[in-house]
PDB file of C-alpha atoms in Angstrom:
ATOM      1  CA  UNK A 101     100.961  15.355  35.473  1.00  0.00           C
ATOM      2  CA  UNK A 102     101.670  12.108  37.505  1.00  0.00           C
ATOM      3  CA  UNK A 103     100.806  11.716  40.874  1.00  0.00           C
ATOM      4  CA  UNK A 104      97.385  12.172  42.813  1.00  0.00           C
ATOM      5  CA  UNK A 105      95.447  15.114  42.041  1.00  0.00           C
ATOM      6  CA  UNK A 106      96.438  17.691  44.680  1.00  0.00           C
ATOM      7  CA  UNK A 107      93.155  19.442  46.161  1.00  0.00           C
ATOM      8  CA  UNK A 108      92.795  22.834  48.147  1.00  0.00           C
ATOM      9  CA  UNK A 109      89.554  22.963  50.192  1.00  0.00           C
ATOM     10  CA  UNK A 110      88.356  26.502  50.499  1.00  0.00           C
ATOM     11  CA  UNK A 111      85.353  26.679  53.051  1.00  0.00           C
ATOM     12  CA  UNK A 112      84.754  29.278  55.778  1.00  0.00           C
ATOM     13  CA  UNK A 113      83.271  26.734  58.293  1.00  0.00           C
ATOM     14  CA  UNK A 114      86.112  24.805  60.078  1.00  0.00           C
ATOM     15  CA  UNK A 115      83.986  21.598  60.620  1.00  0.00           C
ATOM     16  CA  UNK A 116      82.848  21.641  56.948  1.00  0.00           C
ATOM     17  CA  UNK A 117      86.461  22.261  55.735  1.00  0.00           C
ATOM     18  CA  UNK A 118      87.771  19.407  57.615  1.00  0.00           C
ATOM     19  CA  UNK A 119      84.967  17.089  56.480  1.00  0.00           C
ATOM     20  CA  UNK A 120      85.580  17.863  52.769  1.00  0.00           C
ATOM     21  CA  UNK A 121      89.161  17.280  53.323  1.00  0.00           C
ATOM     22  CA  UNK A 122      88.550  13.946  54.890  1.00  0.00           C
ATOM     23  CA  UNK A 123      86.204  13.084  51.836  1.00  0.00           C
ATOM     24  CA  UNK A 124      88.807  14.060  49.350  1.00  0.00           C
ATOM     25  CA  UNK A 125      91.406  11.821  51.222  1.00  0.00           C
ATOM     26  CA  UNK A 126      89.033   8.875  50.674  1.00  0.00           C
ATOM     27  CA  UNK A 127      88.850   8.973  47.033  1.00  0.00           C
ATOM     28  CA  UNK A 128      91.694   7.031  45.228  1.00  0.00           C
ATOM     29  CA  UNK A 129      93.853   9.362  43.125  1.00  0.00           C
ATOM     30  CA  UNK A 130      93.207  12.441  45.259  1.00  0.00           C
ATOM     31  CA  UNK A 131      95.060  14.209  48.180  1.00  0.00           C
ATOM     32  CA  UNK A 132      94.067  17.277  50.098  1.00  0.00           C
ATOM     33  CA  UNK A 133      96.964  19.710  50.442  1.00  0.00           C
ATOM     34  CA  UNK A 134      95.427  22.076  52.737  1.00  0.00           C
ATOM     35  CA  UNK A 135      91.852  23.128  54.030  1.00  0.00           C
ATOM     36  CA  UNK A 136      91.582  27.097  54.459  1.00  0.00           C
ATOM     37  CA  UNK A 137      88.939  29.344  55.449  1.00  0.00           C
ATOM     38  CA  UNK A 138      89.492  32.438  53.510  1.00  0.00           C
ATOM     39  CA  UNK A 139      90.602  33.718  50.077  1.00  0.00           C
ATOM     40  CA  UNK A 140      93.579  35.299  51.616  1.00  0.00           C
ATOM     41  CA  UNK A 141      94.770  31.961  53.089  1.00  0.00           C
ATOM     42  CA  UNK A 142      93.933  30.127  49.602  1.00  0.00           C
ATOM     43  CA  UNK A 143      96.222  32.817  47.839  1.00  0.00           C
ATOM     44  CA  UNK A 144      98.979  31.986  50.150  1.00  0.00           C
ATOM     45  CA  UNK A 145      98.639  28.219  49.565  1.00  0.00           C
ATOM     46  CA  UNK A 146      98.423  28.721  45.865  1.00  0.00           C
ATOM     47  CA  UNK A 147     101.652  30.743  45.930  1.00  0.00           C
ATOM     48  CA  UNK A 148     103.849  28.093  47.760  1.00  0.00           C
ATOM     49  CA  UNK A 149     102.157  24.725  46.710  1.00  0.00           C
ATOM     50  CA  UNK A 150     101.144  22.932  43.609  1.00  0.00           C
ATOM     51  CA  UNK A 151      97.196  22.759  43.400  1.00  0.00           C
ATOM     52  CA  UNK A 152      95.429  20.913  40.623  1.00  0.00           C
ATOM     53  CA  UNK A 153      91.853  21.467  42.006  1.00  0.00           C
ATOM     54  CA  UNK A 154      90.020  23.824  44.402  1.00  0.00           C
ATOM     55  CA  UNK A 155      86.798  22.806  46.193  1.00  0.00           C
ATOM     56  CA  UNK A 156      85.724  26.437  46.413  1.00  0.00           C
ATOM     57  CA  UNK A 157      82.806  27.876  48.555  1.00  0.00           C
ATOM     58  CA  UNK A 158      81.324  30.786  46.869  1.00  0.00           C
ATOM     59  CA  UNK A 159      80.662  32.932  50.000  1.00  0.00           C
ATOM     60  CA  UNK A 160      83.825  33.495  52.077  1.00  0.00           C
ATOM     61  CA  UNK A 161      84.369  36.104  54.890  1.00  0.00           C
ATOM     62  CA  UNK A 162      86.798  38.086  52.624  1.00  0.00           C
ATOM     63  CA  UNK A 163      85.262  37.764  49.205  1.00  0.00           C
ATOM     64  CA  UNK A 164      83.314  36.015  46.513  1.00  0.00           C
ATOM     65  CA  UNK A 165      84.529  32.720  45.233  1.00  0.00           C
ATOM     66  CA  UNK A 166      83.461  33.435  41.636  1.00  0.00           C
ATOM     67  CA  UNK A 167      85.464  36.611  41.691  1.00  0.00           C
ATOM     68  CA  UNK A 168      88.386  34.609  42.984  1.00  0.00           C
ATOM     69  CA  UNK A 169      88.028  32.003  40.282  1.00  0.00           C
ATOM     70  CA  UNK A 170      88.009  34.708  37.722  1.00  0.00           C
ATOM     71  CA  UNK A 171      91.134  36.312  38.988  1.00  0.00           C
ATOM     72  CA  UNK A 172      92.840  32.850  38.944  1.00  0.00           C
ATOM     73  CA  UNK A 173      91.920  32.613  35.168  1.00  0.00           C
ATOM     74  CA  UNK A 174      93.126  36.065  34.519  1.00  0.00           C
ATOM     75  CA  UNK A 175      96.427  35.223  36.064  1.00  0.00           C
ATOM     76  CA  UNK A 176      96.700  32.100  34.118  1.00  0.00           C
ATOM     77  CA  UNK A 177      96.706  29.749  36.967  1.00  0.00           C
ATOM     78  CA  UNK A 178      96.119  26.117  35.761  1.00  0.00           C
ATOM     79  CA  UNK A 179      94.006  24.771  38.736  1.00  0.00           C
ATOM     80  CA  UNK A 180      90.594  23.641  38.093  1.00  0.00           C
ATOM     81  CA  UNK A 181      87.524  24.742  40.269  1.00  0.00           C
ATOM     82  CA  UNK A 182      84.540  22.517  41.716  1.00  0.00           C
ATOM     83  CA  UNK A 183      82.042  25.087  43.224  1.00  0.00           C
ATOM     84  CA  UNK A 184      80.866  23.653  46.633  1.00  0.00           C
ATOM     85  CA  UNK A 185      78.268  25.877  47.916  1.00  0.00           C
ATOM     86  CA  UNK A 186      74.689  26.448  49.137  1.00  0.00           C
ATOM     87  CA  UNK A 187      73.924  28.992  46.270  1.00  0.00           C
ATOM     88  CA  UNK A 188      70.957  27.819  44.349  1.00  0.00           C
ATOM     89  CA  UNK A 189      70.604  30.779  41.905  1.00  0.00           C
ATOM     90  CA  UNK A 190      71.007  29.529  38.301  1.00  0.00           C
ATOM     91  CA  UNK A 191      72.354  32.760  37.360  1.00  0.00           C
ATOM     92  CA  UNK A 192      75.240  31.976  39.651  1.00  0.00           C
ATOM     93  CA  UNK A 193      75.565  28.425  38.050  1.00  0.00           C
ATOM     94  CA  UNK A 194      75.630  30.253  34.548  1.00  0.00           C
ATOM     95  CA  UNK A 195      78.430  32.399  35.694  1.00  0.00           C
ATOM     96  CA  UNK A 196      80.319  29.430  37.042  1.00  0.00           C
ATOM     97  CA  UNK A 197      80.084  27.768  33.836  1.00  0.00           C
ATOM     98  CA  UNK A 198      81.396  30.726  31.930  1.00  0.00           C
ATOM     99  CA  UNK A 199      84.341  30.775  34.264  1.00  0.00           C
ATOM    100  CA  UNK A 200      85.129  27.277  33.410  1.00  0.00           C
ATOM    101  CA  UNK A 201      84.073  25.680  36.789  1.00  0.00           C
ATOM    102  CA  UNK A 202      84.034  22.000  36.037  1.00  0.00           C
ATOM    103  CA  UNK A 203      81.358  20.820  38.552  1.00  0.00           C
ATOM    104  CA  UNK A 204      78.873  22.518  40.891  1.00  0.00           C
ATOM    105  CA  UNK A 205      78.001  20.721  44.200  1.00  0.00           C
ATOM    106  CA  UNK A 206      75.171  21.721  46.401  1.00  0.00           C
ATOM    107  CA  UNK A 207      75.579  21.468  50.005  1.00  0.00           C
ATOM    108  CA  UNK A 208      74.811  19.719  52.407  1.00  0.00           C
ATOM    109  CA  UNK A 209      75.995  16.542  50.654  1.00  0.00           C
ATOM    110  CA  UNK A 210      77.211  12.919  51.549  1.00  0.00           C
ATOM    111  CA  UNK A 211      80.605  11.434  50.722  1.00  0.00           C
ATOM    112  CA  UNK A 212      79.229   9.373  47.828  1.00  0.00           C
ATOM    113  CA  UNK A 213      78.116  12.710  45.977  1.00  0.00           C
ATOM    114  CA  UNK A 214      81.572  14.399  46.229  1.00  0.00           C
ATOM    115  CA  UNK A 215      83.368  11.012  45.406  1.00  0.00           C
ATOM    116  CA  UNK A 216      81.241  10.653  42.086  1.00  0.00           C
ATOM    117  CA  UNK A 217      82.138  14.199  41.290  1.00  0.00           C
ATOM    118  CA  UNK A 218      85.731  13.725  41.793  1.00  0.00           C
ATOM    119  CA  UNK A 219      85.904  10.448  39.977  1.00  0.00           C
ATOM    120  CA  UNK A 220      84.196  12.103  36.919  1.00  0.00           C
ATOM    121  CA  UNK A 221      86.777  14.970  37.320  1.00  0.00           C
ATOM    122  CA  UNK A 222      89.716  12.335  37.035  1.00  0.00           C
ATOM    123  CA  UNK A 223      88.027  10.774  34.029  1.00  0.00           C
ATOM    124  CA  UNK A 224      87.929  14.322  32.301  1.00  0.00           C
ATOM    125  CA  UNK A 225      91.541  14.839  33.307  1.00  0.00           C
ATOM    126  CA  UNK A 226      92.499  11.582  31.658  1.00  0.00           C
ATOM    127  CA  UNK A 227      90.282  12.005  28.591  1.00  0.00           C
ATOM    128  CA  UNK A 228      91.433  15.624  28.044  1.00  0.00           C
ATOM    129  CA  UNK A 229      95.116  14.656  28.280  1.00  0.00           C
ATOM    130  CA  UNK A 230      97.368  15.126  24.845  1.00  0.00           C
ATOM    131  CA  UNK A 231      95.783  16.048  21.625  1.00  0.00           C
ATOM    132  CA  UNK A 232      92.363  14.830  20.171  1.00  0.00           C
ATOM    133  CA  UNK A 233      92.471  12.558  17.213  1.00  0.00           C
ATOM    134  CA  UNK A 234      88.846  13.725  16.302  1.00  0.00           C
ATOM    135  CA  UNK A 235      85.368  14.739  17.409  1.00  0.00           C
ATOM    136  CA  UNK A 236      84.876  11.649  19.214  1.00  0.00           C
ATOM    137  CA  UNK A 237      87.765  12.338  21.486  1.00  0.00           C
ATOM    138  CA  UNK A 238      86.519  15.826  22.350  1.00  0.00           C
ATOM    139  CA  UNK A 239      82.786  14.600  22.912  1.00  0.00           C
ATOM    140  CA  UNK A 240      84.275  11.827  25.378  1.00  0.00           C
ATOM    141  CA  UNK A 241      86.320  14.220  27.350  1.00  0.00           C
ATOM    142  CA  UNK A 242      83.314  16.558  27.913  1.00  0.00           C
ATOM    143  CA  UNK A 243      81.062  13.779  28.733  1.00  0.00           C
ATOM    144  CA  UNK A 244      83.082  12.646  31.608  1.00  0.00           C
ATOM    145  CA  UNK A 245      81.895  15.759  33.476  1.00  0.00           C
ATOM    146  CA  UNK A 246      78.267  15.255  32.790  1.00  0.00           C
ATOM    147  CA  UNK A 247      76.242  14.485  35.763  1.00  0.00           C
ATOM    148  CA  UNK A 248      74.731  11.017  35.864  1.00  0.00           C
ATOM    149  CA  UNK A 249      70.905  10.558  36.065  1.00  0.00           C
ATOM    150  CA  UNK A 250      69.550  10.966  39.474  1.00  0.00           C
ATOM    151  CA  UNK A 251      69.692   7.827  41.686  1.00  0.00           C
ATOM    152  CA  UNK A 252      66.042   6.156  41.771  1.00  0.00           C
ATOM    153  CA  UNK A 253      64.356   6.790  45.173  1.00  0.00           C
ATOM    154  CA  UNK A 254      63.645   3.791  47.414  1.00  0.00           C
ATOM    155  CA  UNK A 255      60.680   1.759  46.587  1.00  0.00           C
ATOM    156  CA  UNK A 256      57.373   3.401  47.639  1.00  0.00           C
ATOM    157  CA  UNK A 257      58.824   6.960  47.643  1.00  0.00           C
ATOM    158  CA  UNK A 258      57.854   9.639  45.121  1.00  0.00           C
ATOM    159  CA  UNK A 259      59.812  12.680  43.791  1.00  0.00           C
ATOM    160  CA  UNK A 260      57.042  15.253  44.127  1.00  0.00           C
ATOM    161  CA  UNK A 261      56.155  14.060  47.808  1.00  0.00           C
ATOM    162  CA  UNK A 262      59.869  14.140  48.681  1.00  0.00           C
ATOM    163  CA  UNK A 263      60.119  17.697  47.366  1.00  0.00           C
ATOM    164  CA  UNK A 264      57.153  18.646  49.294  1.00  0.00           C
ATOM    165  CA  UNK A 265      58.430  17.185  52.652  1.00  0.00           C
ATOM    166  CA  UNK A 266      61.922  18.823  51.959  1.00  0.00           C
ATOM    167  CA  UNK A 267      60.396  22.200  51.284  1.00  0.00           C
ATOM    168  CA  UNK A 268      58.160  21.878  54.408  1.00  0.00           C
ATOM    169  CA  UNK A 269      61.470  21.025  56.446  1.00  0.00           C
ATOM    170  CA  UNK A 270      63.388  23.858  54.806  1.00  0.00           C
ATOM    171  CA  UNK A 271      60.650  26.414  55.971  1.00  0.00           C
ATOM    172  CA  UNK A 272      60.687  25.134  59.434  1.00  0.00           C
ATOM    173  CA  UNK A 273      63.499  26.768  61.299  1.00  0.00           C
ATOM    174  CA  UNK A 274      62.548  24.810  64.448  1.00  0.00           C
ATOM    175  CA  UNK A 275      62.237  21.610  62.402  1.00  0.00           C
ATOM    176  CA  UNK A 276      59.295  19.146  62.195  1.00  0.00           C
ATOM    177  CA  UNK A 277      58.118  15.824  63.761  1.00  0.00           C
ATOM    178  CA  UNK A 278      56.782  13.232  61.679  1.00  0.00           C
ATOM    179  CA  UNK A 279      53.329  14.104  62.868  1.00  0.00           C
ATOM    180  CA  UNK A 280      53.854  17.663  61.956  1.00  0.00           C
ATOM    181  CA  UNK A 281      55.221  16.985  58.398  1.00  0.00           C
ATOM    182  CA  UNK A 282      52.343  14.518  57.904  1.00  0.00           C
ATOM    183  CA  UNK A 283      49.847  17.142  58.710  1.00  0.00           C
ATOM    184  CA  UNK A 284      51.308  19.970  56.428  1.00  0.00           C
ATOM    185  CA  UNK A 285      52.104  17.419  53.532  1.00  0.00           C
ATOM    186  CA  UNK A 286      48.710  15.628  53.710  1.00  0.00           C
ATOM    187  CA  UNK A 287      50.187  12.086  54.303  1.00  0.00           C
ATOM    188  CA  UNK A 288      50.350   9.778  57.073  1.00  0.00           C
ATOM    189  CA  UNK A 289      52.712   9.892  59.945  1.00  0.00           C
ATOM    190  CA  UNK A 290      54.548   6.750  58.834  1.00  0.00           C
ATOM    191  CA  UNK A 291      54.801   8.029  55.423  1.00  0.00           C
ATOM    192  CA  UNK A 292      56.022  11.278  56.268  1.00  0.00           C
ATOM    193  CA  UNK A 293      58.678   9.695  58.698  1.00  0.00           C
ATOM    194  CA  UNK A 294      59.977   7.545  55.482  1.00  0.00           C
ATOM    195  CA  UNK A 295      60.526  10.609  53.633  1.00  0.00           C
ATOM    196  CA  UNK A 296      62.142  12.434  56.719  1.00  0.00           C
ATOM    197  CA  UNK A 297      64.383   9.521  57.171  1.00  0.00           C
ATOM    198  CA  UNK A 298      65.450   9.429  53.528  1.00  0.00           C
ATOM    199  CA  UNK A 299      66.451  13.151  54.005  1.00  0.00           C
ATOM    200  CA  UNK A 300      68.518  12.067  56.923  1.00  0.00           C
ATOM    201  CA  UNK A 301      70.216   9.164  55.013  1.00  0.00           C
ATOM    202  CA  UNK A 302      71.091  11.375  52.306  1.00  0.00           C
ATOM    203  CA  UNK A 303      72.662  14.047  54.229  1.00  0.00           C
ATOM    204  CA  UNK A 304      69.954  16.730  53.965  1.00  0.00           C
ATOM    205  CA  UNK A 305      68.478  16.628  57.348  1.00  0.00           C
ATOM    206  CA  UNK A 306      69.404  15.977  60.939  1.00  0.00           C
ATOM    207  CA  UNK A 307      67.538  13.928  63.386  1.00  0.00           C
ATOM    208  CA  UNK A 308      67.303  14.058  67.112  1.00  0.00           C
ATOM    209  CA  UNK A 309      65.294  12.987  70.146  1.00  0.00           C
ATOM    210  CA  UNK A 310      63.259  15.679  71.805  1.00  0.00           C
ATOM    211  CA  UNK A 311      62.124  14.951  75.386  1.00  0.00           C
ATOM    212  CA  UNK A 312      58.759  16.166  76.586  1.00  0.00           C
ATOM    213  CA  UNK A 313      57.316  15.997  80.197  1.00  0.00           C
ATOM    214  CA  UNK A 314      56.079  12.537  80.070  1.00  0.00           C
ATOM    215  CA  UNK A 315      56.338   9.493  77.841  1.00  0.00           C
ATOM    216  CA  UNK A 316      58.926   8.565  75.198  1.00  0.00           C
ATOM    217  CA  UNK A 317      61.066  11.295  73.453  1.00  0.00           C
ATOM    218  CA  UNK A 318      59.769  12.117  69.888  1.00  0.00           C
ATOM    219  CA  UNK A 319      61.983  12.244  67.074  1.00  0.00           C
ATOM    220  CA  UNK A 320      62.527  15.846  65.818  1.00  0.00           C
ATOM    221  CA  UNK A 321      63.871  16.620  62.091  1.00  0.00           C
ATOM    222  CA  UNK A 322      65.737  19.616  61.054  1.00  0.00           C
ATOM    223  CA  UNK A 323      67.004  20.610  57.643  1.00  0.00           C
ATOM    224  CA  UNK A 324      70.807  20.485  57.727  1.00  0.00           C
ATOM    225  CA  UNK A 325      72.255  23.735  59.076  1.00  0.00           C
ATOM    226  CA  UNK A 326      74.193  24.381  55.789  1.00  0.00           C
ATOM    227  CA  UNK A 327      71.115  24.529  53.900  1.00  0.00           C
ATOM    228  CA  UNK A 328      69.422  27.168  56.253  1.00  0.00           C
ATOM    229  CA  UNK A 329      72.239  29.750  56.041  1.00  0.00           C
ATOM    230  CA  UNK A 330      73.840  31.918  53.387  1.00  0.00           C
ATOM    231  CA  UNK A 331      76.933  30.140  53.718  1.00  0.00           C
ATOM    232  CA  UNK A 332      77.839  26.549  53.244  1.00  0.00           C
ATOM    233  CA  UNK A 333      78.047  23.975  56.111  1.00  0.00           C
ATOM    234  CA  UNK A 334      78.284  20.303  55.668  1.00  0.00           C
TER     235      UNK A 334
END
């Protein structure tokens, strides 16, 4: 079908929903048709508007996103689904694949992550149009959906240490300073700050000054709120 890919954002958090719709609008070839916060609202939009793709949270106030996707498939609705969620259970990922979910994006994420997934989806739509001449055409269409290799870390950062610092931050509801992260991770304060800043730059953590009684404010890092809860937030 000609024209931009029409995207419905289904996300319970209004701020996150607006952000996702804004992201979609920044990707060439895609346009957001609505951002809704419940499955009931999503159903009403689907009944009156052409939708090609759903950015679907899996935990909504009035139901489970995967059950909703299953119902769409049973009803023969042609819209594709990209799951956008905080759920990390691989059993959920497996169920998503069985329902034909074309991508699975963990929150929180920065704009480049969603842009890359949407562009890959566009490649898939283009490659899957018409009839395959042979196996190569089928392989090419499916390959378009495969995630690329992880981007290399900045020079001087290692994946094991990054995982360790990220885990410490996730497990600290009140957040951590660079000094606190350094002590827990067994690194220097400067090294810990580099990893914490990388988490901020990639959209996985927030940073804010905390003022004490005397002296300069100390930077305090917290895992993004979307990560800490059972529902998704940007």
